[in-house]
mmCIF file of C-alpha atoms in Angstrom:
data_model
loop_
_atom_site.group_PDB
_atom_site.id
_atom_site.type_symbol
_atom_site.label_atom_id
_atom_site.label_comp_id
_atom_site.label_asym_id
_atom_site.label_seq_id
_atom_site.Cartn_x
_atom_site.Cartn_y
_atom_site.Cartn_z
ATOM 1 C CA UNK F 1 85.723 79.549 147.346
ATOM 2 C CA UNK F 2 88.004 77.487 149.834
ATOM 3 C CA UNK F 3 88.983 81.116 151.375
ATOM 4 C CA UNK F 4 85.550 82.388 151.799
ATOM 5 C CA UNK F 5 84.302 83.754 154.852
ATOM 6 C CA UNK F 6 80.560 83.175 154.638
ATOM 7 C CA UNK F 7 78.732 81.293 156.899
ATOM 8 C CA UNK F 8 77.364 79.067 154.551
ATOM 9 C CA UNK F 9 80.575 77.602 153.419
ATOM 10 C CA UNK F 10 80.509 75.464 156.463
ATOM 11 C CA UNK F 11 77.747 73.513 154.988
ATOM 12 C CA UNK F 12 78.846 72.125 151.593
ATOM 13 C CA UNK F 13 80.622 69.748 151.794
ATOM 14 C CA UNK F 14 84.374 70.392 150.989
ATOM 15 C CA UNK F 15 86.766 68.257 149.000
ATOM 16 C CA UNK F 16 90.022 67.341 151.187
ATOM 17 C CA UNK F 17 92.190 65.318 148.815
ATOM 18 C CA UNK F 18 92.131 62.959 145.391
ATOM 19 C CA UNK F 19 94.302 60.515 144.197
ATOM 20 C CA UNK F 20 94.437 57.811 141.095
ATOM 21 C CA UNK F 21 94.000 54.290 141.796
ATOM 22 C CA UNK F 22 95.569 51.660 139.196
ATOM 23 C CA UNK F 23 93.261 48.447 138.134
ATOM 24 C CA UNK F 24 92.448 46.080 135.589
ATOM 25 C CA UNK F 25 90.178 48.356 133.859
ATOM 26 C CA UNK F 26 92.252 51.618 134.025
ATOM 27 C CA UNK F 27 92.534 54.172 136.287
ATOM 28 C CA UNK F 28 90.008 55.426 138.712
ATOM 29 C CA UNK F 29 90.300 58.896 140.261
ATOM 30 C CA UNK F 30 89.025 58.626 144.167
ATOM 31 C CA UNK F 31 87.625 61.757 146.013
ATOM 32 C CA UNK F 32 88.425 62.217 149.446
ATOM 33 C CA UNK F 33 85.918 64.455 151.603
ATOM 34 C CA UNK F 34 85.131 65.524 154.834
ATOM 35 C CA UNK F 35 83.916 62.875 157.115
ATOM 36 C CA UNK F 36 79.988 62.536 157.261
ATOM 37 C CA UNK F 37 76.915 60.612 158.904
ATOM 38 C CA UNK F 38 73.633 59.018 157.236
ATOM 39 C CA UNK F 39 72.045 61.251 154.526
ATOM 40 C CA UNK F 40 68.701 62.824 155.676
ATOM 41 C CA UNK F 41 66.875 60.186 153.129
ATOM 42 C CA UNK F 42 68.503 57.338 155.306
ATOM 43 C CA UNK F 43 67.541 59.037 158.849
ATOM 44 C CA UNK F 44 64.008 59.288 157.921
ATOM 45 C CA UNK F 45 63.568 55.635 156.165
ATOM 46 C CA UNK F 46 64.911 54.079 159.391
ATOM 47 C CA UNK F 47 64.207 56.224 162.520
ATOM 48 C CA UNK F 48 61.345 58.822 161.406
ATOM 49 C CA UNK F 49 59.203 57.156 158.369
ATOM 50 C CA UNK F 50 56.741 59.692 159.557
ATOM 51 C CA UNK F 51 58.268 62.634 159.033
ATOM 52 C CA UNK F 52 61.022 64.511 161.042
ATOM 53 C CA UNK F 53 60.084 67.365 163.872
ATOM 54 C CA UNK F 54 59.101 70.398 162.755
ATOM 55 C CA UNK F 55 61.640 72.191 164.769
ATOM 56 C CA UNK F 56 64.342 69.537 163.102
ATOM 57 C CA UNK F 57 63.381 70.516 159.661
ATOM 58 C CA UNK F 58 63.411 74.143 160.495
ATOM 59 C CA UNK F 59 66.693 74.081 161.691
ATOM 60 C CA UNK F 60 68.056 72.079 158.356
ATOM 61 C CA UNK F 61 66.107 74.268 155.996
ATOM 62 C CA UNK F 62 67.937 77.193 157.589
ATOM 63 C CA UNK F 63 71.708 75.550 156.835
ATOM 64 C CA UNK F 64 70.485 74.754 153.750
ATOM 65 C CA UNK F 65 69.751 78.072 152.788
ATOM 66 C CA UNK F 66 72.712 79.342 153.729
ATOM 67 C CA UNK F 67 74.725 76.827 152.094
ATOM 68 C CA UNK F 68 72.749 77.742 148.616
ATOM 69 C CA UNK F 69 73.384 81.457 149.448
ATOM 70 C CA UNK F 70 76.886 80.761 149.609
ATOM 71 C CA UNK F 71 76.480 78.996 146.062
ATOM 72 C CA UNK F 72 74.486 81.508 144.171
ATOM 73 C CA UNK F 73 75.749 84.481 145.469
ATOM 74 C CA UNK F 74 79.592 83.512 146.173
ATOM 75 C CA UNK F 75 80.043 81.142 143.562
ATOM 76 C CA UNK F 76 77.446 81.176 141.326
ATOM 77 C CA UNK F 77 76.755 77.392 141.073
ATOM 78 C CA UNK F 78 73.802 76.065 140.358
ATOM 79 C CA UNK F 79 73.449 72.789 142.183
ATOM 80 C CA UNK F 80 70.730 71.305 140.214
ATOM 81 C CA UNK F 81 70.489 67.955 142.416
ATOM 82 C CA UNK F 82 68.865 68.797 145.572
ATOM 83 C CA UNK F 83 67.470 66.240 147.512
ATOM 84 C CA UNK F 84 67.359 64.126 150.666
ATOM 85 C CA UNK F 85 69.855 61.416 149.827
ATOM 86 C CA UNK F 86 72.186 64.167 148.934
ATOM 87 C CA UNK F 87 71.507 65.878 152.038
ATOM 88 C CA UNK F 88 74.174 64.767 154.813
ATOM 89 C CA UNK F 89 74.709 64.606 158.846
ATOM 90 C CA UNK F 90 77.664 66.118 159.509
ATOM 91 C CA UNK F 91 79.939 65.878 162.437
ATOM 92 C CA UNK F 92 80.700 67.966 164.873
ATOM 93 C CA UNK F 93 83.914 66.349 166.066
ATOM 94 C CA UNK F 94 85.812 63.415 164.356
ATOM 95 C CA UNK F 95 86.092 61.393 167.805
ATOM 96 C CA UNK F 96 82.510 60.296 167.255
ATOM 97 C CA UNK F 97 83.838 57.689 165.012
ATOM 98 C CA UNK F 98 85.898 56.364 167.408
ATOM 99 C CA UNK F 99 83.052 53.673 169.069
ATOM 100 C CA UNK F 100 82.908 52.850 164.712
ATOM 101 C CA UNK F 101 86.551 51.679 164.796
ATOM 102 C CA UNK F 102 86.975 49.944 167.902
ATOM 103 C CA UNK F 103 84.020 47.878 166.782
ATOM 104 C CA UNK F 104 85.427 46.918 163.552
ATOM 105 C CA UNK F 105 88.902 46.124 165.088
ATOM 106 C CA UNK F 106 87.154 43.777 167.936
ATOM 107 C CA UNK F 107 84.275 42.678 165.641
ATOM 108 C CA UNK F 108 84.927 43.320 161.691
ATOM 109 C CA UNK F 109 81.516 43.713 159.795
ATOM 110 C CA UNK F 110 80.789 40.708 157.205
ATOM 111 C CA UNK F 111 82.454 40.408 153.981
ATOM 112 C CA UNK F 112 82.503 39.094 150.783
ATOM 113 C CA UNK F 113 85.011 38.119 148.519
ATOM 114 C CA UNK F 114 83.977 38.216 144.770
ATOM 115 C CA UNK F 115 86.898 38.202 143.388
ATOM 116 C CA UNK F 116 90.881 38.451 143.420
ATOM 117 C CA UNK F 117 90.808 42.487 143.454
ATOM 118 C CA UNK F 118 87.622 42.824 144.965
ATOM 119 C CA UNK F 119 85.991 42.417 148.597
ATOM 120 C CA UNK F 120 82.163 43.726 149.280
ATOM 121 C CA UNK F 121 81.586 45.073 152.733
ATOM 122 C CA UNK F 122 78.430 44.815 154.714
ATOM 123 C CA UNK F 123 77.857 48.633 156.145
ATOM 124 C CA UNK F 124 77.590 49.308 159.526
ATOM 125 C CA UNK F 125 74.684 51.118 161.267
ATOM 126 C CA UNK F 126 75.569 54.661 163.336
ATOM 127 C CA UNK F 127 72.869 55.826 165.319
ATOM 128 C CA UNK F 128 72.648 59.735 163.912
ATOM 129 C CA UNK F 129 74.572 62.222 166.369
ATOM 130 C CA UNK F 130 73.986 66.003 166.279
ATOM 131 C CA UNK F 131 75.977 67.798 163.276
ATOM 132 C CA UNK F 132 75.879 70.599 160.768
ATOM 133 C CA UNK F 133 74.080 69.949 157.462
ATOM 134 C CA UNK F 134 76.015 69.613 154.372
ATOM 135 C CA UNK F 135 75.277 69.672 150.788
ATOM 136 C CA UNK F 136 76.901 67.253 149.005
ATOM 137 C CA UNK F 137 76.879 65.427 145.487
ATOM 138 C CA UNK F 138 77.868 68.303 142.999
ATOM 139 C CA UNK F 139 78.357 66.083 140.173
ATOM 140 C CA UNK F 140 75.431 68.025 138.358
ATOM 141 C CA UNK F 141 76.309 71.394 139.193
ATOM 142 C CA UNK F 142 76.698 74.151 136.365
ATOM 143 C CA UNK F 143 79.065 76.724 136.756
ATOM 144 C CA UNK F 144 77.424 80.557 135.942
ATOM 145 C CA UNK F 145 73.984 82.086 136.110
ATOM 146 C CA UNK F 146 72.759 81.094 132.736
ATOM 147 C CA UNK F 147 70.430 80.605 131.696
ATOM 148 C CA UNK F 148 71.193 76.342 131.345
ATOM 149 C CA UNK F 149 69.535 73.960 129.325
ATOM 150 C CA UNK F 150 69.400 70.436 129.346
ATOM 151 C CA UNK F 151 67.312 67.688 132.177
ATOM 152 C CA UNK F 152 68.289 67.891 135.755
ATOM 153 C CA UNK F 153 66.592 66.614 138.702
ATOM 154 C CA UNK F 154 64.742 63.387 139.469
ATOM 155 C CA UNK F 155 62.129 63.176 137.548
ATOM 156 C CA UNK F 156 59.252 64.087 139.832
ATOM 157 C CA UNK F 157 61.292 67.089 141.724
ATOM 158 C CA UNK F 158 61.430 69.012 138.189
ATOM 159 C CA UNK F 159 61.290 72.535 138.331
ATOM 160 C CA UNK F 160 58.090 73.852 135.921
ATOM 161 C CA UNK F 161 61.044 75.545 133.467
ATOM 162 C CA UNK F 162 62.233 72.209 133.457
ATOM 163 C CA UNK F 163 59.295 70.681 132.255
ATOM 164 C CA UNK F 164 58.551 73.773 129.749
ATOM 165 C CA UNK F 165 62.178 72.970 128.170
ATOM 166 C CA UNK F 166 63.166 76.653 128.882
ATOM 167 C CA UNK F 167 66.648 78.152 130.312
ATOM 168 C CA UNK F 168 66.834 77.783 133.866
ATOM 169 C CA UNK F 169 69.244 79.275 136.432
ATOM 170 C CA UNK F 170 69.433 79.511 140.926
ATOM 171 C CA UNK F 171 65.545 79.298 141.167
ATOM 172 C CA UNK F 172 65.805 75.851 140.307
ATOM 173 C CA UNK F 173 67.681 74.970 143.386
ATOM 174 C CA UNK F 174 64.632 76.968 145.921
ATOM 175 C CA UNK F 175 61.938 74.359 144.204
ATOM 176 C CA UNK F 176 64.164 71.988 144.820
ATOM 177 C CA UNK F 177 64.763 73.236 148.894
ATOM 178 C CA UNK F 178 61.199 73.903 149.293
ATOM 179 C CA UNK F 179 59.847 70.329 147.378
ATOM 180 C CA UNK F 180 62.603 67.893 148.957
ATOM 181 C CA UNK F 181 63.434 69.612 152.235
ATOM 182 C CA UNK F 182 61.038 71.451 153.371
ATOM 183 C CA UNK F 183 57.874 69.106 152.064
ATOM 184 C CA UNK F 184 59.286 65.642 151.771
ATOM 185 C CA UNK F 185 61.127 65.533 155.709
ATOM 186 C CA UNK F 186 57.995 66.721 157.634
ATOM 187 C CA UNK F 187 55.611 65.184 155.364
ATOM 188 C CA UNK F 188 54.779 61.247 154.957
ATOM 189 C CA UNK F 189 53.554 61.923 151.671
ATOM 190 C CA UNK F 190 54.938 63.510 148.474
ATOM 191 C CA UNK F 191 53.496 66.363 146.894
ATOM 192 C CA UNK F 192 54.407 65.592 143.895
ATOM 193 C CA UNK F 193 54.768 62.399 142.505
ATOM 194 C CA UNK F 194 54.582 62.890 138.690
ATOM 195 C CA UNK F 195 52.487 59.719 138.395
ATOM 196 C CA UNK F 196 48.760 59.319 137.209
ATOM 197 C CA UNK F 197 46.429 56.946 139.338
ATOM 198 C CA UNK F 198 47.995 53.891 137.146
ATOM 199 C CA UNK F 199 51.056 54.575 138.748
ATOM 200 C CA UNK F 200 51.946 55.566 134.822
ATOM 201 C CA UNK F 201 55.068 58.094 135.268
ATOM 202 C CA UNK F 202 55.076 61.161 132.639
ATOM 203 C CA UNK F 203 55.609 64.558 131.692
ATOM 204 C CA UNK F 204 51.414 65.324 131.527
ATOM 205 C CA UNK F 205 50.622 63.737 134.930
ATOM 206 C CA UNK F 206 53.221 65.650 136.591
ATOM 207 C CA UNK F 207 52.016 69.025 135.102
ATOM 208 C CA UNK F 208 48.488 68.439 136.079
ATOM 209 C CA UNK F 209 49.739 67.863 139.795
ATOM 210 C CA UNK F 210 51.669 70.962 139.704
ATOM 211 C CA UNK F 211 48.033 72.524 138.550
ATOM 212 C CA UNK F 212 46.144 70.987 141.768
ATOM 213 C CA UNK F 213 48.554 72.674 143.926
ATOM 214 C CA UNK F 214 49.677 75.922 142.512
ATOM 215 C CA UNK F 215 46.596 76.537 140.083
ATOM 216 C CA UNK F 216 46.816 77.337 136.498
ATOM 217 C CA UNK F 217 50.297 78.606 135.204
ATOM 218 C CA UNK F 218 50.081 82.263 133.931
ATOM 219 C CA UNK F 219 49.842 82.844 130.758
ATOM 220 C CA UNK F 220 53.317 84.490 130.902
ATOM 221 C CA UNK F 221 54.716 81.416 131.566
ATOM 222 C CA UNK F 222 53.709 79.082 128.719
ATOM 223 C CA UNK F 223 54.473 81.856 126.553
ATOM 224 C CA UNK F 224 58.131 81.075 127.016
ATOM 225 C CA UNK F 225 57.916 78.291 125.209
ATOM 226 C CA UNK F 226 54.826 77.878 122.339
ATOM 227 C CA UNK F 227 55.371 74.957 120.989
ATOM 228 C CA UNK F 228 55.793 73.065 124.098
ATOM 229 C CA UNK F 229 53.341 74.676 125.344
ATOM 230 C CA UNK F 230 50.968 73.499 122.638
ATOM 231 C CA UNK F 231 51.491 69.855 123.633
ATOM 232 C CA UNK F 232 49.612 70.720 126.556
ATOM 233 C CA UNK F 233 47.405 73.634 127.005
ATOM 234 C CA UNK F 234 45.428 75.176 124.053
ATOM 235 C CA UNK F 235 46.086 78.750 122.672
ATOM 236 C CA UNK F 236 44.250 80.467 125.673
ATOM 237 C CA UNK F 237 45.794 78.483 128.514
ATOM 238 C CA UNK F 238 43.709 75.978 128.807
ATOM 239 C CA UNK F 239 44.261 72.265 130.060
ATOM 240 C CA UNK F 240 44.220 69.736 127.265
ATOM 241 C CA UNK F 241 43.504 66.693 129.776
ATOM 242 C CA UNK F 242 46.380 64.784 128.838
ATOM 243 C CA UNK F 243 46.510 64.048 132.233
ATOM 244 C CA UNK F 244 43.543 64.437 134.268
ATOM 245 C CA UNK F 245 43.945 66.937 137.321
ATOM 246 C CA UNK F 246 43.504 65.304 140.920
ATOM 247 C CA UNK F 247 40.897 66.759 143.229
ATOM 248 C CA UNK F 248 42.914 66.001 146.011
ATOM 249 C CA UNK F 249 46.646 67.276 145.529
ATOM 250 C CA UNK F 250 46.113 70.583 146.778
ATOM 251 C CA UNK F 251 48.714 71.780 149.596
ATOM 252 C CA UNK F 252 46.014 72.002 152.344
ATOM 253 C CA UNK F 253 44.930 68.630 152.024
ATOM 254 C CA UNK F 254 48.198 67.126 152.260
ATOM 255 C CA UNK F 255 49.241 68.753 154.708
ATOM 256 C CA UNK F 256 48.933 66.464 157.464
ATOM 257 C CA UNK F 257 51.066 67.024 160.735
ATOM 258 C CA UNK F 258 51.211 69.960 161.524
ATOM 259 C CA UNK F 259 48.316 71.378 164.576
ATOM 260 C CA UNK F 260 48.742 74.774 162.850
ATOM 261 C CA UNK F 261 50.273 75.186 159.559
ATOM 262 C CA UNK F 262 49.931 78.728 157.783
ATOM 263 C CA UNK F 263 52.941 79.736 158.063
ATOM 264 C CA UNK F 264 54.359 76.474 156.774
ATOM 265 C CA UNK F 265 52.344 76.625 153.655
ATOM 266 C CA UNK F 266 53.342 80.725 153.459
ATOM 267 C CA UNK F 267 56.901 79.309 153.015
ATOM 268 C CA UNK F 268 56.367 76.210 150.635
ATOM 269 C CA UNK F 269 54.281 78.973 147.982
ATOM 270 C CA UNK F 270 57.330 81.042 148.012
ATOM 271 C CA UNK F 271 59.775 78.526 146.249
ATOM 272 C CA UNK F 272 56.955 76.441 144.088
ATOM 273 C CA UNK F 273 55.649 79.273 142.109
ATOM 274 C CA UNK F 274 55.390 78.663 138.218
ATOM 275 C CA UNK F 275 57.106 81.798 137.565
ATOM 276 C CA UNK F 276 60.824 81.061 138.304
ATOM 277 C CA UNK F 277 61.331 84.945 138.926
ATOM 278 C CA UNK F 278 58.889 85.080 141.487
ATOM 279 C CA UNK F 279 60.360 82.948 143.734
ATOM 280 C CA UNK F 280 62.163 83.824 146.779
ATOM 281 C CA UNK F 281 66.183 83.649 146.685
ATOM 282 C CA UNK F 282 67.928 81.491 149.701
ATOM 283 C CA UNK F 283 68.998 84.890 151.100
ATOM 284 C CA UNK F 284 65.373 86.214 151.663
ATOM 285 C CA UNK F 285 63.678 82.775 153.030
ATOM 286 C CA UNK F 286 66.623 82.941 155.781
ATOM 287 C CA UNK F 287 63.932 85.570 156.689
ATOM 288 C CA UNK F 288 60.631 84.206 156.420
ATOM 289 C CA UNK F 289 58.234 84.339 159.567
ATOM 290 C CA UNK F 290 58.147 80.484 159.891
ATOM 291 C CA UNK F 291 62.093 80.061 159.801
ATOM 292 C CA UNK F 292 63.011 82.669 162.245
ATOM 293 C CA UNK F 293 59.771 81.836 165.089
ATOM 294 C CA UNK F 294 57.851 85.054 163.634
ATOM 295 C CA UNK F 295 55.040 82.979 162.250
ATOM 296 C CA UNK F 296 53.382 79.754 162.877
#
């Protein structure tokens, strides 16, 4: 993959080096990758708590996508970890680090000694510069189409096959783009939260969000899976009320910033569908209206 020409290379993150380090409790294998800023989870907590520019999270989207192109297509990973905090600034040039090191040499940053082999640094704050995007964290990554099996994701970004305990593959990885990326950086609030209005965090609640906003799964779906289907819905499809559905989850009504935002919505429906074949790949959304300035 190192020798690959595709665009989207340039935003993963690469790998540059690894070594072993010796210590009291074994060895400890240390990764060494390409220089990076803040993650996008970072940027937004401290500069834009409101939500980042629409044109900003176009932009990222976009090298997103063709960083998960370059995965499912090219190397058939399945990243299975997509969000925010995993999301990095990258830089341009490695000379924007420079201002970093002279202050550390003049003025060292705060430390702490807690013991003989070990010394905890206080981090210091870089104001975000422009850079590429690059996925990074691959620690969860599975290596072929599948489909996989098995939890992945945080808990409230779970894919509906995930939730259904059925095989799951690439699609996984667009719910993922279009919950955590596209949603959760122009958006002050989540769309889904997987909590009930006790703040209670399960399986049911989270379902009967994904119901306010995408509508009853097909029938097709929950036929993948009977019997966990059955600890939900009844033989025809219908809610059990586990969970009671919230009037006011729908997409519209959290949609908040944006003056005009069909074609924003047009995007989000095409990676959260139920149906995991029905959503768009990362090649195709490179081409949707609201990405390339076709649609509003």
């Amino acid at each position: 993959m190192t020798d690959s020409s595709h665009e989207g290379r340039g935003n993963v993150r690469r790998l540059l080096d690894s070594f072993v380090v010796n210590g009291s409790n074994g060895d400890h294998i240390v990764l060494v990758f390409e220089p990076a800023q803040m993650s996008l989870r970072d940027m937004k907590v401290l500069f834009r708590p409101e939500g980042f520019d629409e044109d900003f999270v176009r932009g990222a989207i976009v090298e997103l996508l063709k960083a998960l192109d370059f995965l499912h297509t090219y190397g058939e990973i399945v990243h299975t970890d997509i969000h925010p905090a995993n999301l990095l600034l990258g830089v341009f040039e490695n000379s924007i680090f420079r201002s970093l090191e002279e202050k550390e040499h003049t003025a060292p940053v705060p430390r702490k000694q807690v013991s003989p082999t070990r010394t905890i640094y206080l981090s210091r704050l870089m104001r975000p510069k422009e850079g590429p995007m690059l996925l990074s964290d691959f620690g969860e990554a599975r290596i072929g189409p599948g489909p996989h099996g098995g939890d992945i994701m945080p808990l409230e970004y779970r894919a509906p096959e995930t939730l259904l305990y059925v095989g799951w593959s690439y699609p996984v990885d667009i719910w993922s783009l279009g919950l955590t990326k596209a949603w959760d950086l122009l958006e002050p609030q989540r769309l889904f939260t997987a909590r009930d209005n006790d703040g209670d965090l399960y399986d049911a609640a989270h379902l009967a969000q994904l119901i306010a906003a995408l509508g009853p799964p097909p029938m097709e779906f929950l036929a993948k899976n009977p019997e966990r289907r059955a600890d939900f819905w009844d033989d025809e499809g219908r809610w059990l009320g586990l969970a009671p559905i919230p009037e006011a989850r729908t997409m519209e009504a959290l949609e908040c910033r944006l003056r005009e935002n069909s074609g924003f919505l047009k995007f989000i429906r095409r990676t959260l569908t139920w149906m995991p074949e029905e959503r768009a790949t990362a090649k195709e959304l490179l081409h949707d209206p609201w990405l390339t300035g076709g649609g509003s």
